[in-house]
CSV table of C-alpha atoms and ligand atoms in Angstrom, one decimal:
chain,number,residue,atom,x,y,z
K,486,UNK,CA,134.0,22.7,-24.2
K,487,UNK,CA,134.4,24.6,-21.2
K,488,UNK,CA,131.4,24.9,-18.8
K,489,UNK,CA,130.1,28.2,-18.5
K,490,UNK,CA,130.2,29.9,-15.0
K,491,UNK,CA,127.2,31.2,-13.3
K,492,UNK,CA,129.4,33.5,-11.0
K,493,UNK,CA,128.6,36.6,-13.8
K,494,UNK,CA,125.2,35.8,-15.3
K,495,UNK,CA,122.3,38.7,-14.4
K,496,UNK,CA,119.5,37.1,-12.5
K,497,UNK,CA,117.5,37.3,-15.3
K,498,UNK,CA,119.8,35.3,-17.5
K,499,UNK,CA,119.9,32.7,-14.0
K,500,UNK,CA,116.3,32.4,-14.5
K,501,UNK,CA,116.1,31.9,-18.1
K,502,UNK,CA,118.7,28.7,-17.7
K,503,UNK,CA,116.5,27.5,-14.8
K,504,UNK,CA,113.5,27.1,-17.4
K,505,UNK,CA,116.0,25.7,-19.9
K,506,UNK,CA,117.0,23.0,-17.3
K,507,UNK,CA,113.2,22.4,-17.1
K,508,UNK,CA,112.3,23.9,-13.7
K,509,UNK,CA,110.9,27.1,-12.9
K,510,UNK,CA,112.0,30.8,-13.0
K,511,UNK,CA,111.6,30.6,-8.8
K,512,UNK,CA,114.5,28.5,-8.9
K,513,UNK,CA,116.5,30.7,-11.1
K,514,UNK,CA,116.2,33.2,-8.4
K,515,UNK,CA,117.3,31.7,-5.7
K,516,UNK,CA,120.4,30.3,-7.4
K,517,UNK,CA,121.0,34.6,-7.7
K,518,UNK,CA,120.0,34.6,-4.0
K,519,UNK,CA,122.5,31.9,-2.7
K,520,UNK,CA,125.4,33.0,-4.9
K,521,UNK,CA,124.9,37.0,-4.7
K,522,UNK,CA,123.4,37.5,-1.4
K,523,UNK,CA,124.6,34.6,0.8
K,524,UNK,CA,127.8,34.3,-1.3
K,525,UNK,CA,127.6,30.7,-1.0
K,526,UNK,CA,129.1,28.9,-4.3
K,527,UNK,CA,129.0,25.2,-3.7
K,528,UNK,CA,125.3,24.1,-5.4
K,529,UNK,CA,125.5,21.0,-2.5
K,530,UNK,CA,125.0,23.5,-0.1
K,531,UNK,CA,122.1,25.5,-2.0
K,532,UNK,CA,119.8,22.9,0.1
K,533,UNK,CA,116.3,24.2,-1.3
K,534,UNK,CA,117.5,23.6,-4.8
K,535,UNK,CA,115.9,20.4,-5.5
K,536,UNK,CA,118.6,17.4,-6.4
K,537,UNK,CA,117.6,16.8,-9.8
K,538,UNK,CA,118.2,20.9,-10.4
K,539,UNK,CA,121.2,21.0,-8.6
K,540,UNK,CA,122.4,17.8,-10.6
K,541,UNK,CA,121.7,19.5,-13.9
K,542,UNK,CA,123.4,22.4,-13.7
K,543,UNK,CA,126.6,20.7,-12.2
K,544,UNK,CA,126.6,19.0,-15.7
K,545,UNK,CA,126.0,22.0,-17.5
K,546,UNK,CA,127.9,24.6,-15.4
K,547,UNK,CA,130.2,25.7,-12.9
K,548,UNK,CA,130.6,28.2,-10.3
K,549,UNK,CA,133.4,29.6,-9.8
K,550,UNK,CA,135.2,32.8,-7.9
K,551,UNK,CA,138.7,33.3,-8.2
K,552,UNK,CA,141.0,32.0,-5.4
K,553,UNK,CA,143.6,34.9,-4.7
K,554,UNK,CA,147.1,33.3,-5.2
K,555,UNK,CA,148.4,36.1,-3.2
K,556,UNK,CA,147.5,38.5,-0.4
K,557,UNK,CA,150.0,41.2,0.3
K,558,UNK,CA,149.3,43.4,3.3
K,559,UNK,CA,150.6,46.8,3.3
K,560,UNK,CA,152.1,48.9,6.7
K,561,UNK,CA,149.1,51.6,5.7
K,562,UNK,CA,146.5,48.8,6.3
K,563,UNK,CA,145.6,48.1,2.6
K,564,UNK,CA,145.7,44.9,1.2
K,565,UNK,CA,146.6,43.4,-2.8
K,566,UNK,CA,145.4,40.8,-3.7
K,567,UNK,CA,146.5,38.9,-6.7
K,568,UNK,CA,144.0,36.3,-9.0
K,569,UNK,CA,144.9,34.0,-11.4
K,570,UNK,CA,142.9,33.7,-13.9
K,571,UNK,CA,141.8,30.5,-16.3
K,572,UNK,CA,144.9,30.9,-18.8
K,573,UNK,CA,147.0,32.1,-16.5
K,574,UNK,CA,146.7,36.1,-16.3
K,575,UNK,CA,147.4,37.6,-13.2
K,576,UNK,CA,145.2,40.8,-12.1
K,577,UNK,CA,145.0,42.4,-8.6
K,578,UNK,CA,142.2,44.5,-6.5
K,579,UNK,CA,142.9,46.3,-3.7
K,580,UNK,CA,141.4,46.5,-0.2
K,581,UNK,CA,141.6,49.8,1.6
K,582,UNK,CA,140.1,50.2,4.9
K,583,UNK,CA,139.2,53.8,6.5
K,584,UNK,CA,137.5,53.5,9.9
K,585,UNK,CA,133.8,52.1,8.9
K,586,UNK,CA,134.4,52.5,4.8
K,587,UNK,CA,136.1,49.7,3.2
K,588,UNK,CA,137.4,50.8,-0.7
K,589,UNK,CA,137.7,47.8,-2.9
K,590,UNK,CA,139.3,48.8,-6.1
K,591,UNK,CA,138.7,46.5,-9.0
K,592,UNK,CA,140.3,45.3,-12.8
K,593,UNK,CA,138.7,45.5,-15.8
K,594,UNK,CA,141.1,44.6,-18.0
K,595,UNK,CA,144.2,42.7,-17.9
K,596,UNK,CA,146.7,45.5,-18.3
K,597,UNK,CA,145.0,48.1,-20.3
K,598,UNK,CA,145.6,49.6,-24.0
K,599,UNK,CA,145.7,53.4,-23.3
K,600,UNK,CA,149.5,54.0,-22.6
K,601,UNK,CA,149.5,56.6,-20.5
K,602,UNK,CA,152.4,58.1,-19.8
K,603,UNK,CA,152.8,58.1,-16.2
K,604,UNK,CA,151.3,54.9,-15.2
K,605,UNK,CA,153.0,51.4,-14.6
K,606,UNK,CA,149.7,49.3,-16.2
K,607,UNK,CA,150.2,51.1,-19.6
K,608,UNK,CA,153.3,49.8,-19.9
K,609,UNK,CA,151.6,46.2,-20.3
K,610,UNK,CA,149.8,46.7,-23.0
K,611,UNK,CA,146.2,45.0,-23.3
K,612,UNK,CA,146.1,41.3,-22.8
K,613,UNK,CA,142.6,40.9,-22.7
K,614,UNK,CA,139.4,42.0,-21.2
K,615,UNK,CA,137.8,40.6,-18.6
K,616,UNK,CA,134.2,38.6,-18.2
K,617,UNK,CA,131.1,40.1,-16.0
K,618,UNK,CA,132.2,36.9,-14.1
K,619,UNK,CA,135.9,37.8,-13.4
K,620,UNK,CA,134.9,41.3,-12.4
K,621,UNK,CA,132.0,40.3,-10.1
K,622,UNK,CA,134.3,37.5,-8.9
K,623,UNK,CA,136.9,40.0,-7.6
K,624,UNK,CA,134.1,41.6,-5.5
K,625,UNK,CA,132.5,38.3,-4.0
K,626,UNK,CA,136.2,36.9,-3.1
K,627,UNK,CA,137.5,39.9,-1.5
K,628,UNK,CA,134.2,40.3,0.4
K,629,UNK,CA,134.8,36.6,1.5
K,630,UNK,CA,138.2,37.5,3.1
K,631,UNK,CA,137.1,40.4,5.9
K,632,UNK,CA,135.5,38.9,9.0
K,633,UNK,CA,132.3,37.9,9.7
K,634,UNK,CA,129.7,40.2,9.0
K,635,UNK,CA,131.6,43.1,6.9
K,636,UNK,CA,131.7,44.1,3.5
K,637,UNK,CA,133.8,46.2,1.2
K,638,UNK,CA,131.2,49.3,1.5
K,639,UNK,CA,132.7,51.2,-1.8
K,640,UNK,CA,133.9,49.5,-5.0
K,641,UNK,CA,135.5,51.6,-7.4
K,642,UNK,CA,136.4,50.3,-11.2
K,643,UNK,CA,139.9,52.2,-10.5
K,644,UNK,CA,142.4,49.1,-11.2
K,645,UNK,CA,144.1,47.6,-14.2
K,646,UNK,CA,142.6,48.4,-17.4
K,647,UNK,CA,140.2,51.0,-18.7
K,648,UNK,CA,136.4,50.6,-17.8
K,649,UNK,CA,134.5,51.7,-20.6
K,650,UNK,CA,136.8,50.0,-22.8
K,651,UNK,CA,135.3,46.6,-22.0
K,652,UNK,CA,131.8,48.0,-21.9
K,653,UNK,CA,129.5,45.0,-22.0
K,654,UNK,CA,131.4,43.2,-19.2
K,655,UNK,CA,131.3,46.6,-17.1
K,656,UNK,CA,127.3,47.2,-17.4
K,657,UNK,CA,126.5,43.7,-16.6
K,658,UNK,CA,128.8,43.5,-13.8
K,659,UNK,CA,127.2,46.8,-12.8
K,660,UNK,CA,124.0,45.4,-12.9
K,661,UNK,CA,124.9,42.3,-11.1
K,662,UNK,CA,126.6,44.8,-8.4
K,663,UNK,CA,123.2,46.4,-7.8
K,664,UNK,CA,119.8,44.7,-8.3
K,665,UNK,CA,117.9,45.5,-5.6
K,666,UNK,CA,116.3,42.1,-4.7
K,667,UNK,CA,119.1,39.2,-6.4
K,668,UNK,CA,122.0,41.1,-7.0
K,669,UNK,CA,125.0,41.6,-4.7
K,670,UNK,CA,123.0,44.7,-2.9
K,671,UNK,CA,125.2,47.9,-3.6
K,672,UNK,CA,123.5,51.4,-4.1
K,673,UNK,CA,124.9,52.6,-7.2
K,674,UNK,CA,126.4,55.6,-5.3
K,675,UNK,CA,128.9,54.1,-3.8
K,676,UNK,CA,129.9,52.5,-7.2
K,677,UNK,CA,132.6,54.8,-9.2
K,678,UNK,CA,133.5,54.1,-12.6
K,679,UNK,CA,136.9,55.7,-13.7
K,680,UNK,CA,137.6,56.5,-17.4
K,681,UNK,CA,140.3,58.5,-19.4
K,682,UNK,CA,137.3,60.4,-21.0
K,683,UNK,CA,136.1,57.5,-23.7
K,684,UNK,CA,133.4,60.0,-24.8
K,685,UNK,CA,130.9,57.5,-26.7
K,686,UNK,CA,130.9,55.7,-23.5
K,687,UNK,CA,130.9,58.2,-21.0
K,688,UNK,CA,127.3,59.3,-23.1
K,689,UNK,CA,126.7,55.3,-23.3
K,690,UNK,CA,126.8,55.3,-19.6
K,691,UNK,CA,124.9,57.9,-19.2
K,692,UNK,CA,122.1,56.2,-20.9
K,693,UNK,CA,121.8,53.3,-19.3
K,694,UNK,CA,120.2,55.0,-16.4
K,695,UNK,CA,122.8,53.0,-14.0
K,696,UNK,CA,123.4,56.4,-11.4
K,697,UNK,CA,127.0,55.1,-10.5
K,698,UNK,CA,129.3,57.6,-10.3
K,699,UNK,CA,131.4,59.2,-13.1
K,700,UNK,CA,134.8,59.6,-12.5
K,701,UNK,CA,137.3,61.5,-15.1
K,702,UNK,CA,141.2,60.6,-15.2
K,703,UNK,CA,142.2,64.1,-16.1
K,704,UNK,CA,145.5,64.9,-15.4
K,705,UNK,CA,146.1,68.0,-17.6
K,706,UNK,CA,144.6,71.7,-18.2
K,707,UNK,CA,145.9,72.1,-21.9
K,708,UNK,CA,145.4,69.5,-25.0
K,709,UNK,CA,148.8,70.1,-25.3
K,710,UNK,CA,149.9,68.8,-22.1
K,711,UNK,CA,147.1,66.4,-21.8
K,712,UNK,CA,148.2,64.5,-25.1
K,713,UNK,CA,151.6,64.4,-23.9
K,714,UNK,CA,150.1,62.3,-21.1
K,715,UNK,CA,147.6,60.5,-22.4
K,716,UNK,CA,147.4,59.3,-26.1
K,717,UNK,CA,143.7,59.1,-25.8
K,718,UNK,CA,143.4,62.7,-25.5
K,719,UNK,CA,144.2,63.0,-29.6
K,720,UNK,CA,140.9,61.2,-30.1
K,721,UNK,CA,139.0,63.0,-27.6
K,722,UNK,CA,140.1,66.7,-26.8
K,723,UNK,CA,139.3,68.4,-24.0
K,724,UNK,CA,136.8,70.2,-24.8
K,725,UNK,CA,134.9,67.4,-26.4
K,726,UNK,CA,135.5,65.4,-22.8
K,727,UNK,CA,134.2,68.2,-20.7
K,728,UNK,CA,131.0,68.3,-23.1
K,729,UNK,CA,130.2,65.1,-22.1
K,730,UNK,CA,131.0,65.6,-18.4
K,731,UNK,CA,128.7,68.0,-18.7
K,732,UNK,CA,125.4,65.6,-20.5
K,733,UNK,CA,126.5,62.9,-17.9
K,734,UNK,CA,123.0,63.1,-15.7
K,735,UNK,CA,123.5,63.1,-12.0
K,736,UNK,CA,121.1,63.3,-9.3
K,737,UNK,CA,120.4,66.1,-7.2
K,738,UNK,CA,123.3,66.3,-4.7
K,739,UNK,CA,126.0,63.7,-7.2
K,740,UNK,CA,129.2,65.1,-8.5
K,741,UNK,CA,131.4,64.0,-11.3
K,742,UNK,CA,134.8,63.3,-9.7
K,743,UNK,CA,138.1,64.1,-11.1
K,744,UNK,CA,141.4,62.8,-10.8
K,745,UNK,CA,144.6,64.8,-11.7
K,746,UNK,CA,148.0,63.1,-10.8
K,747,UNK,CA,150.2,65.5,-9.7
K,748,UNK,CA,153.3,65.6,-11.8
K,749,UNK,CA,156.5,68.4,-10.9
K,750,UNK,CA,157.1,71.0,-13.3
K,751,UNK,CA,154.5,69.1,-15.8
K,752,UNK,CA,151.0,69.6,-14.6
K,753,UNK,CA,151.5,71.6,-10.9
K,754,UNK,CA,152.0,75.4,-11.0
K,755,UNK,CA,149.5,77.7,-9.7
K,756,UNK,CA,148.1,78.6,-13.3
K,757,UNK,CA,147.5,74.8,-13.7
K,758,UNK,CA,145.1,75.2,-10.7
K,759,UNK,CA,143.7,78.3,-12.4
K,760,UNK,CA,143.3,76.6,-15.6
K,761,UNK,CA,141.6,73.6,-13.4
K,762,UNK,CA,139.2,75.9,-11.8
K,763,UNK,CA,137.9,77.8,-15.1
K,764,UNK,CA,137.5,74.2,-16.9
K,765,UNK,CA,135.5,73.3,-13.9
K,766,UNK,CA,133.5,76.0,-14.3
K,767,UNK,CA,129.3,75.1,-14.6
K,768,UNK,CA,130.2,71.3,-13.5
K,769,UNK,CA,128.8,69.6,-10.1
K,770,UNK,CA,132.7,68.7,-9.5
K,771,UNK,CA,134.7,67.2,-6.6
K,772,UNK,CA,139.1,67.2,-7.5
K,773,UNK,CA,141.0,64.6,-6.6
K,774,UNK,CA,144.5,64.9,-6.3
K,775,UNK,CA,146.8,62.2,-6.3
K,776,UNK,CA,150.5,62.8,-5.7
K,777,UNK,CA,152.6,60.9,-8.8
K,778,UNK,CA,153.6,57.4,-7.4
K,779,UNK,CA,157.0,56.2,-8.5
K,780,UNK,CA,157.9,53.0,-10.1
K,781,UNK,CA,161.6,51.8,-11.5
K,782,UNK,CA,161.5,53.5,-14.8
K,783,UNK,CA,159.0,56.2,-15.0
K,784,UNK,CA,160.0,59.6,-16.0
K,785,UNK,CA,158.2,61.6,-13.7
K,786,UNK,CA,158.3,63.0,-10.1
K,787,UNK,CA,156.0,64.0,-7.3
K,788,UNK,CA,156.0,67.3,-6.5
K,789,UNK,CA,157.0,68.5,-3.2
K,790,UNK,CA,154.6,68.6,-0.7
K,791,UNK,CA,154.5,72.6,-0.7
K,792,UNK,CA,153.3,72.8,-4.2
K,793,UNK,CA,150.6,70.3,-4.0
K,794,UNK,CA,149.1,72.2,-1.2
K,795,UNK,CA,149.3,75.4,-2.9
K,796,UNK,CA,147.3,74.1,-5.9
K,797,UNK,CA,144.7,72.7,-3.5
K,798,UNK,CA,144.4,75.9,-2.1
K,799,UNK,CA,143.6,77.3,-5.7
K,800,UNK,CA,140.4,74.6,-6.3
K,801,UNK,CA,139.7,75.4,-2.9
K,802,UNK,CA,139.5,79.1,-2.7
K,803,UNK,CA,137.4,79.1,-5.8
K,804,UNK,CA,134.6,76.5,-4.2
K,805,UNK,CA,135.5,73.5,-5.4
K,806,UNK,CA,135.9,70.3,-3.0
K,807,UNK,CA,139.6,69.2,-3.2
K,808,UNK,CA,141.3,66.8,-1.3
K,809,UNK,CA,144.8,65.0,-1.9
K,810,UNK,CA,144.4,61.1,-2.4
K,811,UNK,CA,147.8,59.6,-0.9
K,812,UNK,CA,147.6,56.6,-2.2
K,813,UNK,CA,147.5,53.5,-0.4
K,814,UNK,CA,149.4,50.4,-0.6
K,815,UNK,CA,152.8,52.6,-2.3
K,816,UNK,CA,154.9,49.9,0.0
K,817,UNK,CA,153.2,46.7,-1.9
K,818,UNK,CA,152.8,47.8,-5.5
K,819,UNK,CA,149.2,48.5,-4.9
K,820,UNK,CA,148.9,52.4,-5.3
K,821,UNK,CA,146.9,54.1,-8.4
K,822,UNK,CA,149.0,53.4,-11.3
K,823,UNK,CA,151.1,50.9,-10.0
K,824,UNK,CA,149.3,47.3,-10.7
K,825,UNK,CA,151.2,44.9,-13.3
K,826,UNK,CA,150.7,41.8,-12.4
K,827,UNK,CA,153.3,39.2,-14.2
K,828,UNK,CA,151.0,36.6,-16.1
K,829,UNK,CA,151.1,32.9,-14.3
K,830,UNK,CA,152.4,31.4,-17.7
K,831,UNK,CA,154.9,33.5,-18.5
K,832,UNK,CA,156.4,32.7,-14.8
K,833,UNK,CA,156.0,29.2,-15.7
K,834,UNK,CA,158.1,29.2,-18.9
K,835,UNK,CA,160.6,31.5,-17.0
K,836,UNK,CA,161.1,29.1,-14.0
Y,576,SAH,N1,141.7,53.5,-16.9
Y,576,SAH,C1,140.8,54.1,-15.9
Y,576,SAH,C2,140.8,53.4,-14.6
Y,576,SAH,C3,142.2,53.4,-13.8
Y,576,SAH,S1,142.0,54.5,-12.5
Y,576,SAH,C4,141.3,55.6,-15.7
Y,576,SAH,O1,142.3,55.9,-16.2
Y,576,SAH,O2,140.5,56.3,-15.1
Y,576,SAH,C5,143.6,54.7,-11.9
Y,576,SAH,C6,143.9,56.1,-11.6
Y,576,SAH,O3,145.3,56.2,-11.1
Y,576,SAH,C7,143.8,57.0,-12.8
Y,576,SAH,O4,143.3,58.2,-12.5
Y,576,SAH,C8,145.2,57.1,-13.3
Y,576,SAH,O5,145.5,58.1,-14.1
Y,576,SAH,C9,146.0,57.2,-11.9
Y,576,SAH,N2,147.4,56.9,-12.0
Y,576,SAH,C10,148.0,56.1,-12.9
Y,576,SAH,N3,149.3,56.0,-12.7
Y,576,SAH,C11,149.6,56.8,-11.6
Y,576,SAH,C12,150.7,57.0,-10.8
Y,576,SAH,N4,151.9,56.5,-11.2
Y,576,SAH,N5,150.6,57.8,-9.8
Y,576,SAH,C13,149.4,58.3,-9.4
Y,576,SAH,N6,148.3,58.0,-10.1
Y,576,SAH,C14,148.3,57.3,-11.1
């Protein structure tokens, strides 16, 4: 039987295994401390652990944080990087830098089930989801990589796969992400998850009292358009999505953010904007657009710069916060929509 990792337990669960291993809950905590807060994952080095402790739970466990196979700089100052995981899937985050904010952009999934139309991850399919440990991992490794002393300051469940699809593994992640006093330390507000408007879970999230941000992959102002896009939207209209935007609790000065992937002659004109801005309407919202990225085989374009601006100026001239999210990272594969990630087996076999 495999070992379990402890990379991806809550620190409650670290202190419950501590007892089980016949020493106190103290000891639990400081495991959370040395592996979440001082990111250290070899137990020798966890000096205060006593020996017989440290001895047990090398038996019984393992800690582990993915090693990225790959790290593929981009000329924007990005960064892929590409894990491996045990059985051989590949997933990637992404690293974006912007003066003092560092953007990591995180998997939840390897490739994702949702199929929508425009973006290179649907075309995978779902493999599988990922643990709390392989999401949490991706945050602790990439953190490992920047020099001495920095962090990645924003982490946003924007990469391969669907967040609220692998619910469980998202929440405890979440939680890991953000306990005050063991966890990894992040203020939920500069935590976004991104969904194609799972209702259940959006109001699931809600619920759990977690105040990370909500973000909505939108993408269209009509159900017709919008289940032309995205499959999803059959099971959860618009109008049933912006209900629940609208129950999703934020505090006093939070927003709900949505993307819209700007598609020519699908979703662009002026009374797309106009559309936009009426469903907006009574929602604490803040637009981002993001201008379609390309990949061999897609059957959409980006719209020329003129357009894009013009339906800005829609959102903007009715008061809502707009801005246009030129992807980073279009040079190494690592821009929204573009992550597939061959799995390691499959290359294998093939070579
Ligand atoms: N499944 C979640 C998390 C992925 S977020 C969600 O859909 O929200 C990735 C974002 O990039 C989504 O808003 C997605 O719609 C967008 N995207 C996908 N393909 C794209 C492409 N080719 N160009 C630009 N944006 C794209």
């Amino acid at each position: 039987m495999s070992r379990a990792n402890l990379v991806g337990l809550l620190p409650s669960e670290l202190e419950d295994l501590a007892v089980e291993l016949g020493a106190s809950r103290y000891r639990g905590r400081q495991l959370a401390t040395w592996m979440y807060r001082k990111s250290v994952f070899d137990l020798e080095a966890m000096t205060d652990l006593p020996r017989d402790f440290r001895q047990a739970l090398a038996e019984s466990a393992v800690v582990e944080v993915p090693e990225p196979e790959r790290e593929m700089p981009s000329a924007d100052g990005s960064r892929k990087l590409v894990f491996v995981l045990n059985g051989g899937s590949r997933i990637s985050s992404v690293l974006m830098p912007d003066d003092e904010r560092i953007t990591l952009c995180v998997s939840t999934q390897v490739g994702c089930g949702f199929a929508c139309g425009f973006c290179l991850t649907g075309v995978m399919g779902l493999e599988r989801n990922l643990t709390a440990g392989e999401i949490v991992g991706q945050i602790l490794a990439a953190n490992r990589l920047l020099e001495e002393g920095r962090r990645a300051t924003h982490i946003v469940f924007m990469g391969m796969g669907e967040p609220l699809a692998n619910y469980a593994a998202l929440v405890k992640a979440v939680r890991i992400l953000t306990d005050p006093k063991l966890g990894v330390g992040y203020s939920p507000r500069r935590i976004t998850v991104s969904t194609v408007g799972l209702v259940p879970g959006i109001d699931k999230l809600g619920r759990e009292d977690l105040k990370v941000n909500l973000a909505i992959s939108l993408h269209a102002t009509t159900d017709e358009v919008r289940t032309r896009l995205m499959p999803v939207n059959r099971s959860f209209d618009l109008a049933a999505l912006m209900a629940a935007v609208k129950r999703y609790p934020l505090a006093s000065r939070q927003r709900v953010f949505f993307e819209y992937v700007m598609l020519e002659d699908v979703n662009d004109t002026v009374e797309d904007a106009q559309r936009l801005v009426r469903l907006l309407r009574g929602v604490k919202a803040k637009v981002n657009l993001i201008p379609f990225n390309d990949w061999e085989g897609a059957r959409f374009r980006r719209p020329p710069l003129a357009r894009i601006l013009a339906f800005q100026s829609v959102l903007l001239g009715a008061g809502i916060t707009t801005t246009v999210r030129w992807s980073k990272g279009e040079d190494i594969g690592a821009a929204c929509g573009q992550l597939r990630e061959p799995s390691a087996v499959a290359t294998v076999r093939a070579g």
